[in-house]
Tab-separated table of C-alpha atoms (C1' of nucleotides) in Angstrom:
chain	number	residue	atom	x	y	z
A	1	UNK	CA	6.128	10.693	42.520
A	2	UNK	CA	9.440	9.442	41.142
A	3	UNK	CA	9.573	8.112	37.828
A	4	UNK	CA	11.823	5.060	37.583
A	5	UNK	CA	12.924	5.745	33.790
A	6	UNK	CA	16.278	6.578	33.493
A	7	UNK	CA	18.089	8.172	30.952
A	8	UNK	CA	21.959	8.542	30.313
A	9	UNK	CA	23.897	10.385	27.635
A	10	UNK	CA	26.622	8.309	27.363
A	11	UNK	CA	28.241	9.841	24.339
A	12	UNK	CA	27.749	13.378	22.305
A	13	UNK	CA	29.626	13.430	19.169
A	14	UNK	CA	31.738	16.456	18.695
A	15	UNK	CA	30.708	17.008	15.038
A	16	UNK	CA	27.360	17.582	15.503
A	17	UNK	CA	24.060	17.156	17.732
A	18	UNK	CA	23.706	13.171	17.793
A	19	UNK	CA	24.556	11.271	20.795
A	20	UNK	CA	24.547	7.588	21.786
A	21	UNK	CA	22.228	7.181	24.810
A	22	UNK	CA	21.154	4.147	27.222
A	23	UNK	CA	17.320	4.300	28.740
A	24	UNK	CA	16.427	2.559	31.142
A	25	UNK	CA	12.651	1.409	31.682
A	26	UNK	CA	10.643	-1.302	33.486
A	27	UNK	CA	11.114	-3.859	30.909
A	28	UNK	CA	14.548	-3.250	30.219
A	29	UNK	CA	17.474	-1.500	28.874
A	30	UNK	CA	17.411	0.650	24.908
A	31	UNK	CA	20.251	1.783	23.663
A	32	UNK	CA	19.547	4.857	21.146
A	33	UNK	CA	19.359	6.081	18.505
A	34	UNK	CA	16.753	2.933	18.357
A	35	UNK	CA	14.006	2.408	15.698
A	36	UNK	CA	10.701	0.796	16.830
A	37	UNK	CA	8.823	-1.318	15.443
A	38	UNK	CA	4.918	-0.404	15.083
A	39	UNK	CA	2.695	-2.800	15.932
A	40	UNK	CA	-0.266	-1.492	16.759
A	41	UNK	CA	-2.835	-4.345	17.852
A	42	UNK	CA	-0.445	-5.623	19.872
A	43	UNK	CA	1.279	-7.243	16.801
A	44	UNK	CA	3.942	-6.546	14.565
A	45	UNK	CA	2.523	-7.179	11.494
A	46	UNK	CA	3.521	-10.445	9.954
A	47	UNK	CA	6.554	-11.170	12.793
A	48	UNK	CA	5.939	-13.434	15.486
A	49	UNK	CA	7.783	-12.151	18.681
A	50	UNK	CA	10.122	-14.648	18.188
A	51	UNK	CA	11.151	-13.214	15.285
A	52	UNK	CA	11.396	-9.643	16.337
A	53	UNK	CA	13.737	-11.103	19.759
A	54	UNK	CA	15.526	-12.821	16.929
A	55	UNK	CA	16.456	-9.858	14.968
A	56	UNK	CA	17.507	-7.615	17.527
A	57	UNK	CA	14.645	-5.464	18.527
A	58	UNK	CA	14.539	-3.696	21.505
A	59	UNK	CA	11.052	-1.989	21.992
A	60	UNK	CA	8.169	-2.022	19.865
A	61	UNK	CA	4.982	0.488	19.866
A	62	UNK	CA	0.842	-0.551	20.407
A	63	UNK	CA	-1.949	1.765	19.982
A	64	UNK	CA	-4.102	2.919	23.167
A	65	UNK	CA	-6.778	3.654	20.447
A	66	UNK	CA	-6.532	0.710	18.420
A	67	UNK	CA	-6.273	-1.825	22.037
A	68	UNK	CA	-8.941	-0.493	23.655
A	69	UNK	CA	-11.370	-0.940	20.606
A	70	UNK	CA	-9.914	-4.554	20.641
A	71	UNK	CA	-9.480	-6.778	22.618
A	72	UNK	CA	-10.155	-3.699	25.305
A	73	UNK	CA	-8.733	-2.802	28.522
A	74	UNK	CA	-10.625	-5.299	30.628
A	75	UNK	CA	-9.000	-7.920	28.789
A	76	UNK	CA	-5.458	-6.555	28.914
A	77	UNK	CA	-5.650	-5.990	32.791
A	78	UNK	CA	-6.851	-9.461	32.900
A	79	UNK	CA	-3.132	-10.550	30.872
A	80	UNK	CA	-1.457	-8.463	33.657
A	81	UNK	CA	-0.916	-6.021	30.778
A	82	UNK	CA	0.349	-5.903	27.233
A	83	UNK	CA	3.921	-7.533	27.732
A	84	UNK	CA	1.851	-11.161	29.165
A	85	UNK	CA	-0.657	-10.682	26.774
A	86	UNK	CA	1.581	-10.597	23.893
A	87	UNK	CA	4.359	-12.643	24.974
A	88	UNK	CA	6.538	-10.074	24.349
A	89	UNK	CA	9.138	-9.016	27.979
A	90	UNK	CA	10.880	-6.602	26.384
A	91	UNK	CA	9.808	-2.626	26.631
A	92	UNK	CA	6.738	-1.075	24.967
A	93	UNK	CA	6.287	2.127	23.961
A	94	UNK	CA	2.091	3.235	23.146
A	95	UNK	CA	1.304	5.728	20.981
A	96	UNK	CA	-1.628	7.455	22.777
A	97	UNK	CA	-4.169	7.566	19.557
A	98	UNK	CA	-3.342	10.828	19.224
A	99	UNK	CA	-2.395	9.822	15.936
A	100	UNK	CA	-6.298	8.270	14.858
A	101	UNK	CA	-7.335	12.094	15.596
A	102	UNK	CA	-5.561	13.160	12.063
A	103	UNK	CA	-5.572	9.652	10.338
A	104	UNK	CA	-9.258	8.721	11.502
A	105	UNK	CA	-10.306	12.710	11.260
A	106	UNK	CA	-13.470	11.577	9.414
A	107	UNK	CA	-14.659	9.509	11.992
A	108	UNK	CA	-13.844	12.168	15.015
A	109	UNK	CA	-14.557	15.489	15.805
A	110	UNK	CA	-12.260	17.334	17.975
A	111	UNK	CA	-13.598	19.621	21.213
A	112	UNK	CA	-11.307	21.145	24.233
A	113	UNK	CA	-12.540	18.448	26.215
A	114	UNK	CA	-11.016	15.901	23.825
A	115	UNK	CA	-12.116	13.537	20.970
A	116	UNK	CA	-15.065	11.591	20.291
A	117	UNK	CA	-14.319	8.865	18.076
A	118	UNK	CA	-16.685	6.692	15.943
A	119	UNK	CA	-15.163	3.361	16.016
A	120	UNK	CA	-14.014	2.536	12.617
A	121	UNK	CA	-14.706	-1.297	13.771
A	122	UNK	CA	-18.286	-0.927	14.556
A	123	UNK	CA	-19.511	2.747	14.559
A	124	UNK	CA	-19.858	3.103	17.856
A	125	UNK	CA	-18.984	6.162	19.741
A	126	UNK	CA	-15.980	6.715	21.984
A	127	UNK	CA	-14.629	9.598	24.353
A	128	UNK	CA	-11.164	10.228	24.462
A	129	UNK	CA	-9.979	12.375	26.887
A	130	UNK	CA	-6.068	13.211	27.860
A	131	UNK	CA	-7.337	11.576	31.086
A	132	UNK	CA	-8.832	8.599	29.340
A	133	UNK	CA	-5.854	8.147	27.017
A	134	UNK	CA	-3.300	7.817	30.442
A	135	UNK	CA	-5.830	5.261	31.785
A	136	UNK	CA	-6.157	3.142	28.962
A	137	UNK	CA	-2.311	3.561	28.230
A	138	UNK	CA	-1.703	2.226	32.142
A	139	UNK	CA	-4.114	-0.590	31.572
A	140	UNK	CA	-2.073	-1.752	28.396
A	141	UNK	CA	1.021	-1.305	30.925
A	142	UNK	CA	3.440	-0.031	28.846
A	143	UNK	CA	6.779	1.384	29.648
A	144	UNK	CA	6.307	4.205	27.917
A	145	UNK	CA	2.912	6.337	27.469
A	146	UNK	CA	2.339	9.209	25.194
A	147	UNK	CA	0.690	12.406	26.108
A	148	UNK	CA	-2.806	12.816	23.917
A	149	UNK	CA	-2.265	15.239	21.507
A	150	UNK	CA	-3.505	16.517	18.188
A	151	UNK	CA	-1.324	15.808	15.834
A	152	UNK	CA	-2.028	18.581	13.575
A	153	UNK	CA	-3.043	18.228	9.418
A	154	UNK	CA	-0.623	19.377	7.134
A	155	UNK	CA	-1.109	22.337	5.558
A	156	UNK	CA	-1.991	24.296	8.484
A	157	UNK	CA	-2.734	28.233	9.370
A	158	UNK	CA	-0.620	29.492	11.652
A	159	UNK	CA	-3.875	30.262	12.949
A	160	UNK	CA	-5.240	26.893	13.066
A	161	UNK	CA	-1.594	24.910	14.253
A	162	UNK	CA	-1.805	27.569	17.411
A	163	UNK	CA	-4.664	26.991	18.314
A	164	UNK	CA	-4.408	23.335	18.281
A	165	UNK	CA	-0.740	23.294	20.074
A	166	UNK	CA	-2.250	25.204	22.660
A	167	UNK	CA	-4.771	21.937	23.189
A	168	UNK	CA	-2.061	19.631	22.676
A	169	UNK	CA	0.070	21.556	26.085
A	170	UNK	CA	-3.493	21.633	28.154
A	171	UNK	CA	-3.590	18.070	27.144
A	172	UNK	CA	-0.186	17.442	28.396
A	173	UNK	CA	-0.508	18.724	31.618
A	174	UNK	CA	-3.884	16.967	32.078
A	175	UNK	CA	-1.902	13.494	31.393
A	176	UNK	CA	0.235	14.732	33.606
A	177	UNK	CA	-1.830	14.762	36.541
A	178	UNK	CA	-3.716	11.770	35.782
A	179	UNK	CA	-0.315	10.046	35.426
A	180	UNK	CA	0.670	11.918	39.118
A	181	UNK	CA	-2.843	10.953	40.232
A	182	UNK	CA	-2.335	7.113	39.111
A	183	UNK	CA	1.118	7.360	40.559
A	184	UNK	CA	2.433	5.286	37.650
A	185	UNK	CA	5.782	5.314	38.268
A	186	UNK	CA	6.755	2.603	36.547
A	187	UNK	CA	5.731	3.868	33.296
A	188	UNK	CA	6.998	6.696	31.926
A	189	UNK	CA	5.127	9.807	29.900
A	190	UNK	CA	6.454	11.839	26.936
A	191	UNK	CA	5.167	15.145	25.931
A	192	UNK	CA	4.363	15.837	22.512
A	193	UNK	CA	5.033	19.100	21.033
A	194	UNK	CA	3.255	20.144	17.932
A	195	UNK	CA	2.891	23.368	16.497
A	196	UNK	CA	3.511	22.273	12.415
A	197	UNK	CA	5.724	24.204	10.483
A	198	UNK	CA	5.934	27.072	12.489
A	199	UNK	CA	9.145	28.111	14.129
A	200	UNK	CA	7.862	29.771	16.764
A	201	UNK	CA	4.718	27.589	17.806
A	202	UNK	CA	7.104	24.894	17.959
A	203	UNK	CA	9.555	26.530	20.563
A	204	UNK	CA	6.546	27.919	22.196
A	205	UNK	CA	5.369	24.202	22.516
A	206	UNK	CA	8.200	23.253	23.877
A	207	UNK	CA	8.820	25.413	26.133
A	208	UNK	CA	5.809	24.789	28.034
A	209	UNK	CA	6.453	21.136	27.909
A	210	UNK	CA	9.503	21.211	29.301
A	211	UNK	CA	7.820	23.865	32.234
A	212	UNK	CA	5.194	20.872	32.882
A	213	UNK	CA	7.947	18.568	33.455
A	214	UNK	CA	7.845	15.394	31.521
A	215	UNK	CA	10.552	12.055	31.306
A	216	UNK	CA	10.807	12.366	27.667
A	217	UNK	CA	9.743	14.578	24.824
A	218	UNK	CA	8.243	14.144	21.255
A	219	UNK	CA	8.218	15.717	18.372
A	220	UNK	CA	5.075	15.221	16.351
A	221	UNK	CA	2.715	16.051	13.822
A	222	UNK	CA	5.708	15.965	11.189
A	223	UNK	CA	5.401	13.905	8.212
A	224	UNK	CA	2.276	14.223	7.372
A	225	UNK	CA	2.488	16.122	3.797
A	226	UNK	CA	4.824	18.502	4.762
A	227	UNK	CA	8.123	18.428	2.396
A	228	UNK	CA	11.347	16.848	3.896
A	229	UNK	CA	13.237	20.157	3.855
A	230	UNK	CA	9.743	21.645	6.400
A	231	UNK	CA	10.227	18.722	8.467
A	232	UNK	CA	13.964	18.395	9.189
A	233	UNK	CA	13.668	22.266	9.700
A	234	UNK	CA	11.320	21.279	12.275
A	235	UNK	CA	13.222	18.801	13.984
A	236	UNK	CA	16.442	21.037	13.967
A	237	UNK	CA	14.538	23.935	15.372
A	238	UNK	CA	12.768	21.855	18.128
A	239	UNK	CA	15.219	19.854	19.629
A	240	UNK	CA	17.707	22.373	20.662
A	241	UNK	CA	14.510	23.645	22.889
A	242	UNK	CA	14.603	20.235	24.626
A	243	UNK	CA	16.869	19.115	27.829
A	244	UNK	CA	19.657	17.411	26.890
A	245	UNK	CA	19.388	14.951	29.435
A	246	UNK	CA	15.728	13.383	28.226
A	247	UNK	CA	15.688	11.367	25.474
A	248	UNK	CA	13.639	12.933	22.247
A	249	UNK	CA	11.171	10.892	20.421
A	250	UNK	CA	10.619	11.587	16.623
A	251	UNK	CA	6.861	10.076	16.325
A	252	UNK	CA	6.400	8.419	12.829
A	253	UNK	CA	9.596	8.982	11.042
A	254	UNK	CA	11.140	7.698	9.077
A	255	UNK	CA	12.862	6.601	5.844
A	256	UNK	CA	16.561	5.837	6.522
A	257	UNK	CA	17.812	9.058	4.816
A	258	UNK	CA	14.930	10.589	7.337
A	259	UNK	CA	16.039	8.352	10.304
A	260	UNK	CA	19.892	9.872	9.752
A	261	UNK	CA	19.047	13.765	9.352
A	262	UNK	CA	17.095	13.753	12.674
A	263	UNK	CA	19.731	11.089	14.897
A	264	UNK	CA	22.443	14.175	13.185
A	265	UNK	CA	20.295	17.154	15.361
A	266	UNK	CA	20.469	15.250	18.050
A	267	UNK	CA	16.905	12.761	18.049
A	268	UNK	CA	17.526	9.266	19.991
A	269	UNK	CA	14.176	7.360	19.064
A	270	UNK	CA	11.885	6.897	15.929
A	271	UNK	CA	9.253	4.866	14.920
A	272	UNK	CA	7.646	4.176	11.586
A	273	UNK	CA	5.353	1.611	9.691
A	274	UNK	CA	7.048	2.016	6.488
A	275	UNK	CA	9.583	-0.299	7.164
A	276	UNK	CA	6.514	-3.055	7.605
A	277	UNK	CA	4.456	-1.527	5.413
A	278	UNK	CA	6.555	-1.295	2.676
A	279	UNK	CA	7.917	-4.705	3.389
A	280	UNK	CA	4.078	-5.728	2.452
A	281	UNK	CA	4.095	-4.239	-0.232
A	282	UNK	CA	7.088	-5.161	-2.213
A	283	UNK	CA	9.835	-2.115	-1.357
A	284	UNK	CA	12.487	-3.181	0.729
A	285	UNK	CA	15.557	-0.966	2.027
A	286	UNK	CA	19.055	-2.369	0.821
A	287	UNK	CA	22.231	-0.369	1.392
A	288	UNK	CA	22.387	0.100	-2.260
A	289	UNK	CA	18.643	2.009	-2.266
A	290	UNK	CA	15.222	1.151	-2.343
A	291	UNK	CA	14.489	-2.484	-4.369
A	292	UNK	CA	11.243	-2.726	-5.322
A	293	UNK	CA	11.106	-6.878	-5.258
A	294	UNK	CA	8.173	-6.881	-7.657
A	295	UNK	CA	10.644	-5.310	-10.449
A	296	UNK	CA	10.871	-8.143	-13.608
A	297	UNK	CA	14.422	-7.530	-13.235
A	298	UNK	CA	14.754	-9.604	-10.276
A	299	UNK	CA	12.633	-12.557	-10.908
A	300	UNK	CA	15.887	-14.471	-12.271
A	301	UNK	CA	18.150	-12.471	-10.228
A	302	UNK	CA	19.964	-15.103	-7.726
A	303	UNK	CA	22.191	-12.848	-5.534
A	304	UNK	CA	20.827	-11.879	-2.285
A	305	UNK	CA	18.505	-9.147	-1.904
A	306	UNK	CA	21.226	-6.836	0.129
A	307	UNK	CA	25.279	-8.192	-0.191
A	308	UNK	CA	25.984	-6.338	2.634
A	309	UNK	CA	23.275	-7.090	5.149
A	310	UNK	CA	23.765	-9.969	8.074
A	311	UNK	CA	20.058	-10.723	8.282
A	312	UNK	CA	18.431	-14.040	8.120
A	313	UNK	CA	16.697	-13.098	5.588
A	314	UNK	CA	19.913	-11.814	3.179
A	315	UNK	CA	22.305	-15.012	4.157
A	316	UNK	CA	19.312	-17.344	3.136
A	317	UNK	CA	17.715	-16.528	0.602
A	318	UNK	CA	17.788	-14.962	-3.210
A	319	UNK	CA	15.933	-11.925	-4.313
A	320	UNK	CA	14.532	-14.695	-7.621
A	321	UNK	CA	13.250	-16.434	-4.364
A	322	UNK	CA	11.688	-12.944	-2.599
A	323	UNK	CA	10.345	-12.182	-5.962
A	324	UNK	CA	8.330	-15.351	-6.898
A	325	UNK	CA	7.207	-15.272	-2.989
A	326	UNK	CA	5.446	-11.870	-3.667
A	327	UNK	CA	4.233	-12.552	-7.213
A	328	UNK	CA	2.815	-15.758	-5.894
A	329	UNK	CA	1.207	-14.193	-2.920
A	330	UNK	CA	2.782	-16.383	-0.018
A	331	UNK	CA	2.031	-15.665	3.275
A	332	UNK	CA	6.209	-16.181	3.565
A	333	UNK	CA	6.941	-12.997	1.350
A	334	UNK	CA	5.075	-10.919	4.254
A	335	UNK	CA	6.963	-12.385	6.688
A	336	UNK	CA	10.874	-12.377	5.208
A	337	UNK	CA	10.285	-8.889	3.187
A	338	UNK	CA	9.192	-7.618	6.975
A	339	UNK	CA	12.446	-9.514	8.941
A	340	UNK	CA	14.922	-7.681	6.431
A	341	UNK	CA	13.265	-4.169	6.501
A	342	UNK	CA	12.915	-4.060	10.024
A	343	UNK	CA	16.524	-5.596	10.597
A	344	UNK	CA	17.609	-2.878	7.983
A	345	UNK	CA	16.272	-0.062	10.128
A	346	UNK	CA	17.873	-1.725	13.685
A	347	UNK	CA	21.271	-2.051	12.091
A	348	UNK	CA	21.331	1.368	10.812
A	349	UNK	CA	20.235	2.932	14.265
A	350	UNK	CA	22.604	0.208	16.065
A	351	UNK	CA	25.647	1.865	12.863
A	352	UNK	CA	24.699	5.288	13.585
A	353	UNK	CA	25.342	4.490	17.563
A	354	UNK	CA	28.413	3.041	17.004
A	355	UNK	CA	29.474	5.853	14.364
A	356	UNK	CA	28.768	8.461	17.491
A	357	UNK	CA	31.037	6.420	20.044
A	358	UNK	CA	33.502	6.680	17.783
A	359	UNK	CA	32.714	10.659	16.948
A	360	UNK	CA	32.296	10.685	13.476
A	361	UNK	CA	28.786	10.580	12.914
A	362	UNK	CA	28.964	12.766	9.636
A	363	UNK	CA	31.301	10.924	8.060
A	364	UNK	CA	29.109	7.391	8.696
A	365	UNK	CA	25.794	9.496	7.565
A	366	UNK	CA	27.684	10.753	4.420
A	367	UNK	CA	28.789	7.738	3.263
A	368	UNK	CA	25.452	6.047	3.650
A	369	UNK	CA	23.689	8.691	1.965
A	370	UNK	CA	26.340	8.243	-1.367
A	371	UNK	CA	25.514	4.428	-1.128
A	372	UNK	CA	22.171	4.399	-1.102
A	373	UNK	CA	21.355	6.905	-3.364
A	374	UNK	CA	23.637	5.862	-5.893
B	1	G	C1'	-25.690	-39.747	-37.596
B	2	G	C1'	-29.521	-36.058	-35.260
B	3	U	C1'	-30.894	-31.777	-32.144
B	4	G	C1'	-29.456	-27.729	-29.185
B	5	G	C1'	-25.546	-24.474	-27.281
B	6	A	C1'	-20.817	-22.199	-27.674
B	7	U	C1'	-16.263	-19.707	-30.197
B	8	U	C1'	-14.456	-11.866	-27.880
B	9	G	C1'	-7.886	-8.851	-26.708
B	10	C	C1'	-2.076	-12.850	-22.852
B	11	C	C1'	-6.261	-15.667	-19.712
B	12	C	C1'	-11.413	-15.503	-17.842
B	13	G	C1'	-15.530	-12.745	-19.226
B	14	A	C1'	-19.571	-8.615	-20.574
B	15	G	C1'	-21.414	-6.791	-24.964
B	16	U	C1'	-26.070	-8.766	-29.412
B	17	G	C1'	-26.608	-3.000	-35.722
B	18	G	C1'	-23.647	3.089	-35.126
B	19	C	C1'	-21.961	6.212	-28.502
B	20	U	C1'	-16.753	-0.354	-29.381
B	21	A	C1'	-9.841	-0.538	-29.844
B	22	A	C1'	-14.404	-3.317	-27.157
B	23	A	C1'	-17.180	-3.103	-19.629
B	24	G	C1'	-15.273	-5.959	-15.447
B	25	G	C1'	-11.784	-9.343	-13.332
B	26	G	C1'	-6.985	-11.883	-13.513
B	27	G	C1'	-2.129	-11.704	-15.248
B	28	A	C1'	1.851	-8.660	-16.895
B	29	C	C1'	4.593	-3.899	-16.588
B	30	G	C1'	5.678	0.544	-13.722
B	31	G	C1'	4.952	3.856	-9.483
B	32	G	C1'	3.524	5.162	-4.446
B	33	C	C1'	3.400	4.138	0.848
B	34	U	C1'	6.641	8.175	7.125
B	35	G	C1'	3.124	8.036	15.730
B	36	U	C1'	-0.956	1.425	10.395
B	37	A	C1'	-9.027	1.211	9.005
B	38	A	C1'	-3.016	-0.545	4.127
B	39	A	C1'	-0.792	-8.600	2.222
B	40	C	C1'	-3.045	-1.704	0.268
B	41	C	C1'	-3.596	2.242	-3.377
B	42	C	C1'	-2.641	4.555	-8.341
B	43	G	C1'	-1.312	4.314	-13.556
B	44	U	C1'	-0.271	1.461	-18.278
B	45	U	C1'	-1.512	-2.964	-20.978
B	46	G	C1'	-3.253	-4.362	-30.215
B	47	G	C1'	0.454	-1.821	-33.879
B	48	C	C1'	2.580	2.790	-35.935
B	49	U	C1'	2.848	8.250	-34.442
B	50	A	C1'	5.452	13.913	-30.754
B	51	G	C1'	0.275	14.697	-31.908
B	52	C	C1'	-4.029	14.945	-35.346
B	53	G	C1'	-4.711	10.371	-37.022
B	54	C	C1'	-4.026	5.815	-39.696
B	55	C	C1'	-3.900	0.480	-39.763
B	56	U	C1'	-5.204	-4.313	-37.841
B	57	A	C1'	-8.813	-6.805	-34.520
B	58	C	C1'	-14.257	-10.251	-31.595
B	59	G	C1'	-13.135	-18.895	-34.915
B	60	U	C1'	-12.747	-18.978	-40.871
B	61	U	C1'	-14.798	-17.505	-45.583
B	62	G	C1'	-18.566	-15.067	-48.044
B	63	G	C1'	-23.043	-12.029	-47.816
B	64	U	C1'	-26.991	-8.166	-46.046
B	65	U	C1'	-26.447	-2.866	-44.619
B	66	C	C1'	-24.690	3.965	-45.405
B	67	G	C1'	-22.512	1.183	-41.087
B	68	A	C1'	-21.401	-5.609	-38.374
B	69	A	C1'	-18.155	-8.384	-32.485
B	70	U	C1'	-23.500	-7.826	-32.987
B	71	C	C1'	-28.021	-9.968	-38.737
B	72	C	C1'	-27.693	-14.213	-42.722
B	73	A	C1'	-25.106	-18.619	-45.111
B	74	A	C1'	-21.396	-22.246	-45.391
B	75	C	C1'	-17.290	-24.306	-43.075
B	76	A	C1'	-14.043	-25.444	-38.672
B	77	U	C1'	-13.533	-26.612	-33.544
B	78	C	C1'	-15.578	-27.552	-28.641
B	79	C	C1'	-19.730	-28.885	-25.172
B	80	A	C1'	-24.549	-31.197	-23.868
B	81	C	C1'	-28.439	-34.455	-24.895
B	82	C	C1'	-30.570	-38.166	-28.268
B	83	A	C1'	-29.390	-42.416	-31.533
RNA sequence: GGUGGAUUGCCCGAGUGGCUAAAGGGGACGGGCUGUAAACCCGUUGGCUAGCGCCUACGUUGGUUCGAAUCCAACAUCCACCA
């Protein structure tokens, strides 16, 4: 089976490990580095999909865990899949619920088999298996599926993180056959390669991911306690074990300072909910730092919220305005404080892609950096 | 005019002799959030002090008591019902 993802390196910047990239996938074209959007259920929280076509994003993520609790897959196979469903024709990238194994840990328990969940909806009990995971994930339809893994807790044994990357590879090549098996060649599957802070799990992990053969490859189980110093040591150890020619997913990272370090060793895709979740609650990403909007500073503060940003939200309207919106709790606050974060995090990837065409990369991160943490 | 009820910190509100600078909300102030069980969570919120501690506080004034937001009296204001 051939899968019809492409992926091109169009440009490596001499300076260091990032490079501009163009993937192709059933739903369309991504230029990286890219940041996606999270949104789980089959929403991005607070956006319409209007809004998210409107600011510039490309692909967003869903949740096999989360969508097969609700609304389920017989419903989304009904909708022809996630993108009719959610009037949304643009790609999708689901996270395999890999992810509910650490965050949801007290409702699961783990066995080599795979994961039975309690649902934290209802109670009721669910088996995930790699093979499950790849069927739900080819029910939702999306363009690209994740590999069921364990992403591992933070702190971890050696011990403990080998054991579990050694799951997370049988996993892998389990998905892999069931994605052979479904001959799903229109969606594409990413490893995942854990093995936490540990040098040598990590190469290990990705070494026999790239021997099962996969489209894409992730790095995961990073950001999850670990300090930022462990986890861009992570990144900059794993991705030199990676092809050059697949594009590398860094699953649930980042911050912008985050988002820079790991485009710099050579990552082309991120996701993150702090963007949106911040957004909700008040912290919003300016080129000049973090503003936290709820601050009594800007509550008669009539500039915009960032002088330098293009988005809707920043050529509209005043951060006195975004401030008595959150105080006042309007449903609007959720929806502009989520527009500029999210726009924030587009423009830098869409900066940092334009910074590696032009090879200088280093120079563009470095004088972020001194901006925003001024 | 009579009878009954009420008056607590910025607001609402619990407390009805010592464990009360006073529960709980709200508001205000500050912080956090990294493949979303998050429009959520955590701190602070009378004054002075680095701290021990001291001072001022539960409508007002006076009293009972070793001790009062809590008991008594008068007054003030508000509410309900009756004239």
């Amino acid at each position: 089976m051939q899968c019809e993802m492409s992926f091109e390196v169009e440009q490596q910047d001499p300076g260091c490990a990032a490079r501009a990239g163009r993937l192709k996938l059933a739903h369309g074209v991504v230029e990286t580095p890219i940041f996606m959007p999270v949104g789980t259920q089959a929403s991005v929280k607070a956006l319409s999909q209007e809004d998210l076509r409107g600011i510039g994003a490309q692909i967003i993520l869903g949740n096999a865990y989360h969508l097969y609790l609700r609304p389920g897959t017989e419903t989304l196979e009904a909708a022809g899949g996630i993108h009719g469903f959610m009037g949304w024709d643009r790609p999708v990238l689901t996270d395999s619920g890999g992810f509910q194994v650490f965050s949801l840990s007290d409702l699961n328990k783990v066995r080599p088999e795979g994961v039975e969940f309690r649902s934290h909806l209802d109670g009721s009990r669910h088996f995930f298996t790699p093979e499950k995971a790849v069927d739900v994930q080819i029910s939702i339809g999306s363009d690209i599926m994740m590999c069921f893994d364990e992403c591992t807790s933070y702190p971890a044994t050696r011990d403990m993180a080998g054991k579990s990357m050694r799951m997370t590879v049988d996993w892998a090549a389990k998905c892999k056959a069931q994605w052979i098996a479904r001959e799903a060649s229109s969606q594409a599957l990413f490893g995942i390669v854990q093995g936490s802070v540990y040098e040598d799990l990590r190469q290990e992990c990705a070494a026999a991911l790239v021997d099962i053969d996969f489209p894409g490859y992730a790095i995961g189980g990073v950001s999850v306690g670990e300090s930022k110093e462990e986890m861009v040591a992570a990144v900059e150890y794993t991705t030199p074990c990676l092809p050059v020619d697949k594009p590398r997913y860094l699953m649930g990272v980042g911050a912008p300072e985050d988002m820079l370090e790991a485009i710099e060793r050579g990552v082309d895709m991120f996701d993150c909910v702090m963007p949106t979740r911040n957004a909700r609650n008040g912290a919003l990403f300016t080129s000049q730092g973090r503003v936290n909007i709820k601050n009594a500073k800007y509550a008669r503060d009539f500039g915009p919220l960032d002088p330098s940003c293009t988005c809707p939200v920043c050529t509209t309207y005043t951060r006195a305005y975004l401030s008595h919106l959150y105080r006042a709790g309007e449903i609007l606050a959720l929806r502009l404080n989520t527009l500029h974060n999210l726009s924030f995090m587009l423009q830098l990837a869409a900066d940092s892609r334009a910074a590696i065409q032009q090879g200088r990369f280093r120079e563009f991160k470095k004088a972020f950096l001194a901006k925003y943490f001024s």
